[in-house]
mmCIF file of C-alpha atoms and ligand atoms in Angstrom:
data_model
loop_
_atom_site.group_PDB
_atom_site.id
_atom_site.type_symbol
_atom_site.label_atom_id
_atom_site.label_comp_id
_atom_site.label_asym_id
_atom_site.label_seq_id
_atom_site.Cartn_x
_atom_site.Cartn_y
_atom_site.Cartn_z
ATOM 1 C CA UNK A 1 -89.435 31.540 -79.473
ATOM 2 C CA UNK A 2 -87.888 29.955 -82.522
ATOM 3 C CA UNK A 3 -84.002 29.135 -82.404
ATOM 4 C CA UNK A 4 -83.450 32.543 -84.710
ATOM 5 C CA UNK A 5 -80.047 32.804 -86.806
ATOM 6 C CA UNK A 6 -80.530 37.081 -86.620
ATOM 7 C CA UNK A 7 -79.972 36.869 -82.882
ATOM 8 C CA UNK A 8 -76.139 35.700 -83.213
ATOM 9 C CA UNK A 9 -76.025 38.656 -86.362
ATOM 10 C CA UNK A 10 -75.473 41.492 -83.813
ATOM 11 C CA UNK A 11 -72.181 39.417 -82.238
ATOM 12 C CA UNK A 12 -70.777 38.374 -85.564
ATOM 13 C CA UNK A 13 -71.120 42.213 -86.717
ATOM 14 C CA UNK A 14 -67.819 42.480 -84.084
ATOM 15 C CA UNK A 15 -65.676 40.438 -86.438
ATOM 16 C CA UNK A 16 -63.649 39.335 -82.656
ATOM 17 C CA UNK A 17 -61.396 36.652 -82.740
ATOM 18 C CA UNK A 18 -61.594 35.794 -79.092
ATOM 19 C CA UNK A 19 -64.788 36.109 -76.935
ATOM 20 C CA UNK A 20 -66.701 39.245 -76.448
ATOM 21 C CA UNK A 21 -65.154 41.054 -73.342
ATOM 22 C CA UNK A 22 -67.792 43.620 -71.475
ATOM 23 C CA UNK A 23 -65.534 45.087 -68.463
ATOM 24 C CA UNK A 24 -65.916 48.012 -66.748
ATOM 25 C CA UNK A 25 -66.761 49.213 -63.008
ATOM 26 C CA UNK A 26 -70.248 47.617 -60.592
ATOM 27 C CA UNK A 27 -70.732 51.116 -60.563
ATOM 28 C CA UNK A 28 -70.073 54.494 -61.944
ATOM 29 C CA UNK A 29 -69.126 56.669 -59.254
ATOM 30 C CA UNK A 30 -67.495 60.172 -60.582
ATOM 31 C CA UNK A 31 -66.701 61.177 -63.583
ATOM 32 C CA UNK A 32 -62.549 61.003 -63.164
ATOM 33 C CA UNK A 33 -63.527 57.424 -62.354
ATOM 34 C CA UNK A 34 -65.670 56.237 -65.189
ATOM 35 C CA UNK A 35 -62.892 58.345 -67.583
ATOM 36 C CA UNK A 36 -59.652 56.381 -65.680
ATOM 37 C CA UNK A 37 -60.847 52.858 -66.257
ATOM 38 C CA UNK A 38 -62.334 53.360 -69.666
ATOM 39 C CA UNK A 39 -59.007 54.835 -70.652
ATOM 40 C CA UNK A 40 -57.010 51.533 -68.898
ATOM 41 C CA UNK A 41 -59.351 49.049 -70.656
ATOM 42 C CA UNK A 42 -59.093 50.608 -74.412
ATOM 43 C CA UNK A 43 -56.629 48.994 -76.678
ATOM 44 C CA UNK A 44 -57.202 45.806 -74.296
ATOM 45 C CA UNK A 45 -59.790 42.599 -75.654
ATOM 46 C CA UNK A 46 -62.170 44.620 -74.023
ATOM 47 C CA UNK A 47 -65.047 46.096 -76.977
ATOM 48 C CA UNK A 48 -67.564 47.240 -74.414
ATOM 49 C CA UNK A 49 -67.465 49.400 -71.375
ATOM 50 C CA UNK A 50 -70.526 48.272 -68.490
ATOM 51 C CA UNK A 51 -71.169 50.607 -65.596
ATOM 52 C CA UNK A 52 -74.321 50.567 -63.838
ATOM 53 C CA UNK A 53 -76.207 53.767 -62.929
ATOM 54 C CA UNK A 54 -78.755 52.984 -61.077
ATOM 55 C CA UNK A 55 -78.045 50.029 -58.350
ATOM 56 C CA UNK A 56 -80.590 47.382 -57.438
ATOM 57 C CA UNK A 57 -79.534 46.744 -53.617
ATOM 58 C CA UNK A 58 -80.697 44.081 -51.991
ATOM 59 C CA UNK A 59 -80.991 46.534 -48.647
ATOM 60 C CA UNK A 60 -82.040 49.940 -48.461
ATOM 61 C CA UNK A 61 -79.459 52.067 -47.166
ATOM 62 C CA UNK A 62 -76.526 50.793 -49.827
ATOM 63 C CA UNK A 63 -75.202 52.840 -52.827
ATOM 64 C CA UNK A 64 -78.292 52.738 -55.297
ATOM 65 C CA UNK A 65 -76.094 54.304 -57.934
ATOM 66 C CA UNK A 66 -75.285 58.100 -59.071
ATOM 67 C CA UNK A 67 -78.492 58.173 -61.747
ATOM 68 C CA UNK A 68 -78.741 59.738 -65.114
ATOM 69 C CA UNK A 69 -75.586 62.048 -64.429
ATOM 70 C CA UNK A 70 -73.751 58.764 -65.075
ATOM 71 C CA UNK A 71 -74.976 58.188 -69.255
ATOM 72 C CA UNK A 72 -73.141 61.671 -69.269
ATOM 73 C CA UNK A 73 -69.623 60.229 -68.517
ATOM 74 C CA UNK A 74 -70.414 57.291 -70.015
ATOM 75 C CA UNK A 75 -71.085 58.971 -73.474
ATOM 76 C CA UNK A 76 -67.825 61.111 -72.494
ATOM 77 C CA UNK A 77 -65.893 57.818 -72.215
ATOM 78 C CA UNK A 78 -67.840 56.412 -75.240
ATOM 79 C CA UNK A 79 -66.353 59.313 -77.454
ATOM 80 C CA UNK A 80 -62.758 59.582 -75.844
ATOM 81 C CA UNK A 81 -61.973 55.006 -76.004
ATOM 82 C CA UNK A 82 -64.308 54.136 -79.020
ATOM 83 C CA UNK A 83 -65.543 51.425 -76.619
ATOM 84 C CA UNK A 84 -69.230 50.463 -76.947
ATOM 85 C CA UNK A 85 -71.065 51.539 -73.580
ATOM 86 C CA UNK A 86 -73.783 49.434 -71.216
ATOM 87 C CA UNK A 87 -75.484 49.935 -68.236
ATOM 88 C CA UNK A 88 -78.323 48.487 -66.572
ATOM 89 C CA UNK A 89 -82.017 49.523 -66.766
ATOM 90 C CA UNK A 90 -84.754 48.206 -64.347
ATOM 91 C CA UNK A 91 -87.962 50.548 -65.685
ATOM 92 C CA UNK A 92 -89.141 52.472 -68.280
ATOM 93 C CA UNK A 93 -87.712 55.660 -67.289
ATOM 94 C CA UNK A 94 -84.579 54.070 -67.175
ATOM 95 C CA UNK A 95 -84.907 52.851 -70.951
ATOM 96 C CA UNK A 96 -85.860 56.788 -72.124
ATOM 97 C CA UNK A 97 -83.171 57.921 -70.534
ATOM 98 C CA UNK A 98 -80.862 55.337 -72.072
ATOM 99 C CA UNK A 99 -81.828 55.662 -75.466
ATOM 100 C CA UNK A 100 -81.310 59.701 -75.000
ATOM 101 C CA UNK A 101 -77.492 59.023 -74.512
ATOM 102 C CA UNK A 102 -77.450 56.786 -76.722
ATOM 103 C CA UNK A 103 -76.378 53.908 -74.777
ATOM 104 C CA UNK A 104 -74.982 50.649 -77.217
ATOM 105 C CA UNK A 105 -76.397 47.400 -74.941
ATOM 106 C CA UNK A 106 -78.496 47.477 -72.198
ATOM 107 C CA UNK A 107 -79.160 44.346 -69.889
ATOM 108 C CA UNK A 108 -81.897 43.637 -67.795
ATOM 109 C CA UNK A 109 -80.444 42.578 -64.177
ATOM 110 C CA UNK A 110 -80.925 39.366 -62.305
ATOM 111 C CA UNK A 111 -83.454 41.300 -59.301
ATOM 112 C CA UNK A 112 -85.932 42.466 -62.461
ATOM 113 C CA UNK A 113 -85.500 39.148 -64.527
ATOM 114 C CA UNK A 114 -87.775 37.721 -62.018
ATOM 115 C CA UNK A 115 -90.403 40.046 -62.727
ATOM 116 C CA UNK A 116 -92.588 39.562 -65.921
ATOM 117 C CA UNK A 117 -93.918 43.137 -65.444
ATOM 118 C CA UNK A 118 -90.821 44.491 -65.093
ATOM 119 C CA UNK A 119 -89.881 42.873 -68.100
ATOM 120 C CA UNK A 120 -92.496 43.738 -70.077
ATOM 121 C CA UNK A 121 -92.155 47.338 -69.331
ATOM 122 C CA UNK A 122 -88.852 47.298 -70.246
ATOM 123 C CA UNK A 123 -89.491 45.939 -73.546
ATOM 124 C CA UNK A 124 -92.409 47.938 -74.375
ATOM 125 C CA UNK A 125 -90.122 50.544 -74.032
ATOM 126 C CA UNK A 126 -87.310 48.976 -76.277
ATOM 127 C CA UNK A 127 -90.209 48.756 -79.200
ATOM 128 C CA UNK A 128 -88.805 50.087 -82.553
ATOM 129 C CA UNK A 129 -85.344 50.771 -81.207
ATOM 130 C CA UNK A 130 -82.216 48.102 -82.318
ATOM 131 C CA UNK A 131 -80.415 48.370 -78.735
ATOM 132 C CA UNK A 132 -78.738 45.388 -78.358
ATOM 133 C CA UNK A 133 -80.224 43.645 -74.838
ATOM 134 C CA UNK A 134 -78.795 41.141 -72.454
ATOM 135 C CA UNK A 135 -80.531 38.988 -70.586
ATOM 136 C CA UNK A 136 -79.394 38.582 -67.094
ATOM 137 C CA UNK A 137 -80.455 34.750 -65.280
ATOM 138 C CA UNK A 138 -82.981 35.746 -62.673
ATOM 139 C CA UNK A 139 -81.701 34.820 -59.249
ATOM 140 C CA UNK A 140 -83.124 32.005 -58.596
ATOM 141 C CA UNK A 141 -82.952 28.890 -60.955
ATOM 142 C CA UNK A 142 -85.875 29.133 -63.176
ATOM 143 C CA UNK A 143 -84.811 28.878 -66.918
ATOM 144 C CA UNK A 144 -88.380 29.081 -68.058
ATOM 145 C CA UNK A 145 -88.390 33.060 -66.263
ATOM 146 C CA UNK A 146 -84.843 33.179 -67.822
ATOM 147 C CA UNK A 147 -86.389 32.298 -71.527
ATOM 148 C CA UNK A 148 -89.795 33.986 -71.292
ATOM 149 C CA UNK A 149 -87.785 37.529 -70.169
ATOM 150 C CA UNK A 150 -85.768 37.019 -74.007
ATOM 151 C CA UNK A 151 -89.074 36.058 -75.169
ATOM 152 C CA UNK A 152 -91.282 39.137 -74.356
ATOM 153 C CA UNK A 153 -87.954 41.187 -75.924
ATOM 154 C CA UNK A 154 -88.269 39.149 -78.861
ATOM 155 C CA UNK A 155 -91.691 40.062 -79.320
ATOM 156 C CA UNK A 156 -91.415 43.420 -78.807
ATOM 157 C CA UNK A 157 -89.060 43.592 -82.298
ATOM 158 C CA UNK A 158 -85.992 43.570 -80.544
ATOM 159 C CA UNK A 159 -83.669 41.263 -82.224
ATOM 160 C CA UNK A 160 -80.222 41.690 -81.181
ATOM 161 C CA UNK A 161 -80.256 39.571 -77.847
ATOM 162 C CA UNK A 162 -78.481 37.549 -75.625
ATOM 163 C CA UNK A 163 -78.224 36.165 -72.135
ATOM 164 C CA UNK A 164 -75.751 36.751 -69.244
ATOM 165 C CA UNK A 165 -75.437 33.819 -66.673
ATOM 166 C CA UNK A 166 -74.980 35.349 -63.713
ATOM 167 C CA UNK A 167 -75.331 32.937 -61.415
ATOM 168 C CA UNK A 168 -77.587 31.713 -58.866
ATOM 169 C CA UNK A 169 -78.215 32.469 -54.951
ATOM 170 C CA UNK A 170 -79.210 29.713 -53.067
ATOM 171 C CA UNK A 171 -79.806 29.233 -49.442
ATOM 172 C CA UNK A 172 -76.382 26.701 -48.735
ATOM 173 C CA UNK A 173 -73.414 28.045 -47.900
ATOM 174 C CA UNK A 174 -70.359 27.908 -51.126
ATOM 175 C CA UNK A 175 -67.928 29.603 -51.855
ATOM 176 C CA UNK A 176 -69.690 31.192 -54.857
ATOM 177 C CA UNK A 177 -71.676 33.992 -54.306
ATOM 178 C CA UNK A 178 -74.184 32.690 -56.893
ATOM 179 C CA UNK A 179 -74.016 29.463 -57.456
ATOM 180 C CA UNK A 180 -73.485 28.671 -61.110
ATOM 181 C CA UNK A 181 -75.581 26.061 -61.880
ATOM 182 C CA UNK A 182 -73.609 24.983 -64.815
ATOM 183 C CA UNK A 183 -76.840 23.170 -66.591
ATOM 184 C CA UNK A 184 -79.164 25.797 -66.917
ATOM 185 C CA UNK A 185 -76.769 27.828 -69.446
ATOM 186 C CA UNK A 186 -76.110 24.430 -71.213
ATOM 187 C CA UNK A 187 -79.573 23.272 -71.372
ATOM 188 C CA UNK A 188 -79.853 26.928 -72.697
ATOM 189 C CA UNK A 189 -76.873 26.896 -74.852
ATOM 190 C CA UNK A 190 -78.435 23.310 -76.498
ATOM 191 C CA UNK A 191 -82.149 24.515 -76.863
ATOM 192 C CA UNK A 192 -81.085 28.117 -78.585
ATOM 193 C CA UNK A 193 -77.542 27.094 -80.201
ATOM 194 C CA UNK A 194 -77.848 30.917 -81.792
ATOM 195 C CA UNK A 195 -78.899 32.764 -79.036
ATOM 196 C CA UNK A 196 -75.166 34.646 -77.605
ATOM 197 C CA UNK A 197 -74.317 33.593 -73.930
ATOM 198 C CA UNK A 198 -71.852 35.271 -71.886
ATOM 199 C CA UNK A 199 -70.836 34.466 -68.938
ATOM 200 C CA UNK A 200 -70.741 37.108 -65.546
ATOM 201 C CA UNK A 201 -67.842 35.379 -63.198
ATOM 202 C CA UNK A 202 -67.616 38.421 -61.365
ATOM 203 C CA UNK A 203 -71.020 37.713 -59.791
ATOM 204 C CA UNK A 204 -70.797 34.327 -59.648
ATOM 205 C CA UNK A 205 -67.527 34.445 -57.721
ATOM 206 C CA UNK A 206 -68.042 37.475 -55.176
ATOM 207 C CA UNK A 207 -64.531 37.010 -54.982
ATOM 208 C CA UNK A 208 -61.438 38.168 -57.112
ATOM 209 C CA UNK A 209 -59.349 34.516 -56.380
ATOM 210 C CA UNK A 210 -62.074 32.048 -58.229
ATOM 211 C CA UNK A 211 -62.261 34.438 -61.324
ATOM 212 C CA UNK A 212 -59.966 32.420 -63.544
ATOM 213 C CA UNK A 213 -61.555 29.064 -63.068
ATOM 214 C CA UNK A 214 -64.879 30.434 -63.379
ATOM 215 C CA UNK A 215 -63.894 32.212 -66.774
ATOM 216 C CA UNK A 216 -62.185 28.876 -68.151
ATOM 217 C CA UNK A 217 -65.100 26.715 -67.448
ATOM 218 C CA UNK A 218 -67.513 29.374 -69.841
ATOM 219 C CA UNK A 219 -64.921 28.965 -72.355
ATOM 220 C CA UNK A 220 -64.498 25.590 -72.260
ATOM 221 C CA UNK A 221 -68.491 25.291 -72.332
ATOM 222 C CA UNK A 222 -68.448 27.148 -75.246
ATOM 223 C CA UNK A 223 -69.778 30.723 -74.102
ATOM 224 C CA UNK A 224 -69.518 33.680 -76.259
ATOM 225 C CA UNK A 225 -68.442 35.535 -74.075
ATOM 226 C CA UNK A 226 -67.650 37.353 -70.616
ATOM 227 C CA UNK A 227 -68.676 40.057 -68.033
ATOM 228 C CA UNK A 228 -66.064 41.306 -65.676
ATOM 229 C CA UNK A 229 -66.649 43.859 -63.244
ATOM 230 C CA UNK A 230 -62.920 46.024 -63.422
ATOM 231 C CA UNK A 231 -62.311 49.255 -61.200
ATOM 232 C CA UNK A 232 -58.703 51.014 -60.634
ATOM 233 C CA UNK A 233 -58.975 50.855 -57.202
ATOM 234 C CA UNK A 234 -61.246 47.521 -56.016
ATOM 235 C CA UNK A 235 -60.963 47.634 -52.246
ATOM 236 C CA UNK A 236 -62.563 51.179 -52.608
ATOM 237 C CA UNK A 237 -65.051 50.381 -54.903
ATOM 238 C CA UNK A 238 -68.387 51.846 -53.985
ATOM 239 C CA UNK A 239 -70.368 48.387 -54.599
ATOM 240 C CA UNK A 240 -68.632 44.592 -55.207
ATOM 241 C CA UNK A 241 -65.298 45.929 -53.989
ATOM 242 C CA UNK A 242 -64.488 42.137 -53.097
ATOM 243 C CA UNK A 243 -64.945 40.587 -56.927
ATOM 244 C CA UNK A 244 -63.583 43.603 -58.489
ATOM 245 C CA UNK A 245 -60.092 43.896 -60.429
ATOM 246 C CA UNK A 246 -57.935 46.149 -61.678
ATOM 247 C CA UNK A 247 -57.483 46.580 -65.721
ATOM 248 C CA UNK A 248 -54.141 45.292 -65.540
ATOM 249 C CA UNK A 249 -55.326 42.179 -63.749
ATOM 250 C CA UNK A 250 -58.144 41.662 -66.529
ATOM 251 C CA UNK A 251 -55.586 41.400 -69.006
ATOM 252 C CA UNK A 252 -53.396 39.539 -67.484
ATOM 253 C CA UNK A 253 -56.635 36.804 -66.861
ATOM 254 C CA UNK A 254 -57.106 36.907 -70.570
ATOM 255 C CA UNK A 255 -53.867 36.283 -71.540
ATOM 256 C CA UNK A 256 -53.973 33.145 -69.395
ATOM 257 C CA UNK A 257 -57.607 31.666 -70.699
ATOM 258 C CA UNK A 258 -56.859 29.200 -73.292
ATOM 259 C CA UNK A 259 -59.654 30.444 -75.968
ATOM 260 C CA UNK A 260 -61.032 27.861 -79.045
ATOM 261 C CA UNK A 261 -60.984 29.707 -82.234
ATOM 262 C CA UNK A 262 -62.776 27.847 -84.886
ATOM 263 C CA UNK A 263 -60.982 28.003 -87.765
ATOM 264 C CA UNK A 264 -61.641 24.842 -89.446
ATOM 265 C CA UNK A 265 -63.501 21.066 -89.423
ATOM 266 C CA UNK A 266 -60.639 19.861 -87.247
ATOM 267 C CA UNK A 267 -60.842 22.802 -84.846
ATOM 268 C CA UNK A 268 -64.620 23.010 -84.774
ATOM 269 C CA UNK A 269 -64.749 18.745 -84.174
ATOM 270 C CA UNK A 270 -62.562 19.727 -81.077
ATOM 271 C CA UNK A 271 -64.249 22.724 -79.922
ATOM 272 C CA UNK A 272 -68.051 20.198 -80.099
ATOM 273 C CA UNK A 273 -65.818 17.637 -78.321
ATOM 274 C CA UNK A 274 -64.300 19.812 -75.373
ATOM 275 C CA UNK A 275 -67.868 21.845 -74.724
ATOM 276 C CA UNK A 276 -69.443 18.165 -74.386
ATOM 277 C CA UNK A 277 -66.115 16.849 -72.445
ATOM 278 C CA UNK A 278 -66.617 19.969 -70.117
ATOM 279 C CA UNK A 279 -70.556 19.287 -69.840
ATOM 280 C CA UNK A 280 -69.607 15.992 -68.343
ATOM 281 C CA UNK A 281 -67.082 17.632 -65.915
ATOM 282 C CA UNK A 282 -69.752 19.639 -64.580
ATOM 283 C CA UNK A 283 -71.993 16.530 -63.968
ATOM 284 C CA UNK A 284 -69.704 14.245 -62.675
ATOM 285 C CA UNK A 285 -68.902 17.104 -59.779
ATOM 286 C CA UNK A 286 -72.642 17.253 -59.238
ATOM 287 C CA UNK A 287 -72.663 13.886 -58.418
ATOM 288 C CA UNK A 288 -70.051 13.518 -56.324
ATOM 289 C CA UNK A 289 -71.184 15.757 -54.669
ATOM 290 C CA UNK A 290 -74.929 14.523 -54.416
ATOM 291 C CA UNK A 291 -73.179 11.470 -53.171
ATOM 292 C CA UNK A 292 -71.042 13.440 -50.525
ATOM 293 C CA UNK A 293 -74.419 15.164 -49.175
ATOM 294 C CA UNK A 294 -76.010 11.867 -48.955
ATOM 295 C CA UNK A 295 -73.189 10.091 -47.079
ATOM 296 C CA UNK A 296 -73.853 13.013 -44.311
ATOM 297 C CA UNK A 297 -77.480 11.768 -44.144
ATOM 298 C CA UNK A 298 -76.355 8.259 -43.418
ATOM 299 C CA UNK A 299 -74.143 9.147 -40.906
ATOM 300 C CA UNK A 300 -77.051 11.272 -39.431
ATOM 301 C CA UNK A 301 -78.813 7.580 -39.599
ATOM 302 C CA UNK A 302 -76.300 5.935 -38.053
ATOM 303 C CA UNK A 303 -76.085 8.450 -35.367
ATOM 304 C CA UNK A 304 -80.058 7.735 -34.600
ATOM 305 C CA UNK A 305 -79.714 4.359 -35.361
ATOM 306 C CA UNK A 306 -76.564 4.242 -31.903
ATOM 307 C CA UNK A 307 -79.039 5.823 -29.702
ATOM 308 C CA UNK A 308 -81.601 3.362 -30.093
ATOM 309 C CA UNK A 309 -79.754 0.292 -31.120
ATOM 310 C CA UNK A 310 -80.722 -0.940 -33.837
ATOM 311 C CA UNK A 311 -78.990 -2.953 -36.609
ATOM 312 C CA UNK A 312 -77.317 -1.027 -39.101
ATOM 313 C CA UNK A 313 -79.089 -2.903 -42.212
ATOM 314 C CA UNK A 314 -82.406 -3.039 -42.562
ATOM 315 C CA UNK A 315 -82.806 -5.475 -45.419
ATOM 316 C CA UNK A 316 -87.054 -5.003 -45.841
ATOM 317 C CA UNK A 317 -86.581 -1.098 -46.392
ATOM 318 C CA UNK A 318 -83.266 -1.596 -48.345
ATOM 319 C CA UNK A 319 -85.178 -4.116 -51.241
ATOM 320 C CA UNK A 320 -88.536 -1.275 -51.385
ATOM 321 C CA UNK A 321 -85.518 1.138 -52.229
ATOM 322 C CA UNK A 322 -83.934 -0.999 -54.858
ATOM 323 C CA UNK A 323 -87.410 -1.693 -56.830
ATOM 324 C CA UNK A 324 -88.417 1.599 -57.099
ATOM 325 C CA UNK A 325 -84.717 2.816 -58.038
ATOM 326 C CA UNK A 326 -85.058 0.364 -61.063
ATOM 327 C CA UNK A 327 -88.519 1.305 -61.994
ATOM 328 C CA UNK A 328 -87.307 5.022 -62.104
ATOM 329 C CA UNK A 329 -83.614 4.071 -63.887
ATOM 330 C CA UNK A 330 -85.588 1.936 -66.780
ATOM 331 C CA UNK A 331 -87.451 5.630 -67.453
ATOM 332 C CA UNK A 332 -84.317 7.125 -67.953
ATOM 333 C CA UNK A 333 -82.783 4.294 -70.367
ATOM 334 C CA UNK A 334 -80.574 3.021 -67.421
ATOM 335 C CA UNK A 335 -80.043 -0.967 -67.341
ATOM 336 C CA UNK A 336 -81.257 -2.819 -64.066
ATOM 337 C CA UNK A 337 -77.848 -4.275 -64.244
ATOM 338 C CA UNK A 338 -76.454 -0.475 -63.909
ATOM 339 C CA UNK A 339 -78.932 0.451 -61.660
ATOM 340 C CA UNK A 340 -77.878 -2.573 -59.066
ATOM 341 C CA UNK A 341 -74.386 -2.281 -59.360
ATOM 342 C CA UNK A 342 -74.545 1.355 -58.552
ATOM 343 C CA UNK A 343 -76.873 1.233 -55.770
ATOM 344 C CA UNK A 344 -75.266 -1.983 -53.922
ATOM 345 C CA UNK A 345 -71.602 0.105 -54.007
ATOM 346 C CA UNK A 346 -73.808 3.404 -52.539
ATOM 347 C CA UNK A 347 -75.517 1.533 -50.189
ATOM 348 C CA UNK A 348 -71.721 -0.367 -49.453
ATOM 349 C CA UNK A 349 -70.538 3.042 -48.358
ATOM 350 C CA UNK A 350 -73.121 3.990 -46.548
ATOM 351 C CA UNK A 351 -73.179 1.470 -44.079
ATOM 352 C CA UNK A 352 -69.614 1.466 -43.681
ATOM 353 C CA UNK A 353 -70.222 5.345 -42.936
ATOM 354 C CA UNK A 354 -72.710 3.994 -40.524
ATOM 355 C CA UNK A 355 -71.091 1.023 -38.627
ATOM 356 C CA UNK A 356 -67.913 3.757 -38.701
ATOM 357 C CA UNK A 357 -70.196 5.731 -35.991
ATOM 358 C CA UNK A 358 -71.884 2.974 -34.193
ATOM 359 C CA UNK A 359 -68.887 1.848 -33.451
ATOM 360 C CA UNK A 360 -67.112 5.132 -32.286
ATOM 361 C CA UNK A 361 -67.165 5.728 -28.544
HETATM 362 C C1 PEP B 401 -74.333 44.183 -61.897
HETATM 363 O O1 PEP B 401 -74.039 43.721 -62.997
HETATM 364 O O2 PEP B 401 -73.673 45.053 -61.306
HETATM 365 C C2 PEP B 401 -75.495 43.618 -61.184
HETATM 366 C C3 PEP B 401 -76.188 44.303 -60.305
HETATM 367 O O3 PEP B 401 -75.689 42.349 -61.503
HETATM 368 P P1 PEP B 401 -76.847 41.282 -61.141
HETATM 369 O O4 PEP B 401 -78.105 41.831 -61.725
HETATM 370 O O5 PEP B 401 -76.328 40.084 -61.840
HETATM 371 O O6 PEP B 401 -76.861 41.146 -59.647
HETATM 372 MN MN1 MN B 402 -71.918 44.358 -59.306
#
């Protein structure tokens, strides 16, 4: 897939001075529900109304969603706010009945991302329509699944895309939900410059107190926009009631996110300098906290090291390290110099980690 210009059209058609706002409920659950928080959200930055219909669950058992009854009130909602509508589909069936009620976007969720066959499907049955289609991340890491899900779209005609980074799951415990995995939508954002990305802090979060931070960092990174699940009544809500808030909420989070409008060289120099500023934010974290994780290792060491008492530097295995760090550093246009001066303050810390519990009772 080419970097295409026609795939940014669709978002531009908008004519929004801020970023592209898709609220709305996890789910639809009545009809006096989907009609209440469409009516909150109009005349709000909100342009398009999400509900989904049809739940992917991760256990049987859950609330899988009310079905096709739901497009109804959707359409209803549609025609009483003006608000574009979206929903999720996960098969073909899905897609028909979609494109019956004439749903505006549809987005392919983070459970079927994974699956090319899925994916296909789904776009097979997009062909010759010009639905506008989000994709969701898959759930785990991948940006190659993430890409070749837009791509199969792409090829099957449909031109108004974009991607919705959802987050990640992952195995260690965070306070995210889904960890976000900041690099994957900015190695995405640099390799397809044109290709709209909004961001999904709701699902990232799992949680209503992170959604502000979340929100600012796409912003900052230069995302086009946001996904933010919104229900009158979130501790009730029939799925996600703990990331959920109320319409009023929503707006008041907007009014608070400082948004870049690029208006002219000055602003747009600014806007390139924060997004890389913010990239760098994101890194540094990472490697402080790469640096944390491998502290706890050499305290682990140290530990082992107590029980059978042994000296806390071992010089022979300490040198092996240092050559092949420098080997590996040259590869990725790092000095030796660099690469020494880091690894002698690392391997400082460790071993005052380390002589920290040898000597503790
Ligand atoms: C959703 O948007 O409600 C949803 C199910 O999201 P995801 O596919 O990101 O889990
Ligand atoms: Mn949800």
């Amino acid at each position: 897939m080419k970097n295409k210009k026609e795939m940014k059209n669709w978002l531009e058609e908008f004519k929004l001075n801020h970023p592209l706002v898709i609220a709305g409920p996890c789910s639809a659950e009545t009809e006096e529900q989907v009609l209440k928080i469409a009516h909150d959200l109009k005349d709000t930055d909100v342009s398009v109304y999400r509900a989904g219909i049809w739940k992917p669950r991760t256990r049987p058992g859950m609330f899988e969603g009310v079905g096709a009854i739901g497009l109804k009130w959707l359409q209803k909602a549609k025609k009483e706010t003006g608000l574009l509508i979206a929903t999720e589909v996960a098969n073909a069936s899905h897609v028909k009945l979609a494109l019956e009620y004439d749903v505006d976007i549809l987005w392919i969720g983070a459970r079927s991302t994974v699956s090319p066959f899925i994916v296909q499907e789904i776009a097979d049955a997009l062909n010759g329509t010009d639905k506008i289609v989000l994709v969701k991340n898959p759930v785990n890491p991948d940006l190659s699944l993430w890409l070749g899900g837009v791509e199969r779209l792409y090829s099957a005609n449909i031109k108004k895309l974009g991607v919705i980074h959802r987050g990640f799951s992952t195995y260690e415990k965070s306070k995210y939900r889904n960890n976000p995995e900041w690099q994957l939508p900015i190695e995405l954002q640099n390799r397809f410059p044109d290709l709209p990305l909004i961001c999904d802090p709701s699902h990232i979060a799992g949680r209503r107190d992170i959604l502000q931070e979340i929100s600012q960092t796409a912003l900052d990174l230069n995302f086009d926009g946001l996904m933010i699940e919104t229900h009158t009544d979130p501790d009730n809500a029939w799925s996600d009631a703990a990331q959920q808030i109320t319409p009023k909420t929503l707006v008041e989070m907007m009014q608070e996110l400082k948004t870049r409008k690029v208006t002219n060289k000055e602003a747009d120099y600014n806007n390139k300098l924060n997004t890389l500023r913010t990239q760098i934010d994101v890194i540094d974290h990472g490697l402080l906290e790469t640096l944390g994780k491998r502290m706890s290792v050499a305290i682990k060491i140290g530990g082992l090291k107590k029980q059978k008492n042994v000296a806390v530097l071992q010089t022979k295995r300490w040198n092996e390290i240092l050559g092949k760090m420098i080997l590996e550093g040259e590869q990725k246009g790092l000095s030796e110099e660099f690469v020494l001066r880091m690894f002698k303050a690392i391997h400082q810390e460790s071993i005052n980690h380390q002589e920290k519990v040898i000597n503790s009772k």
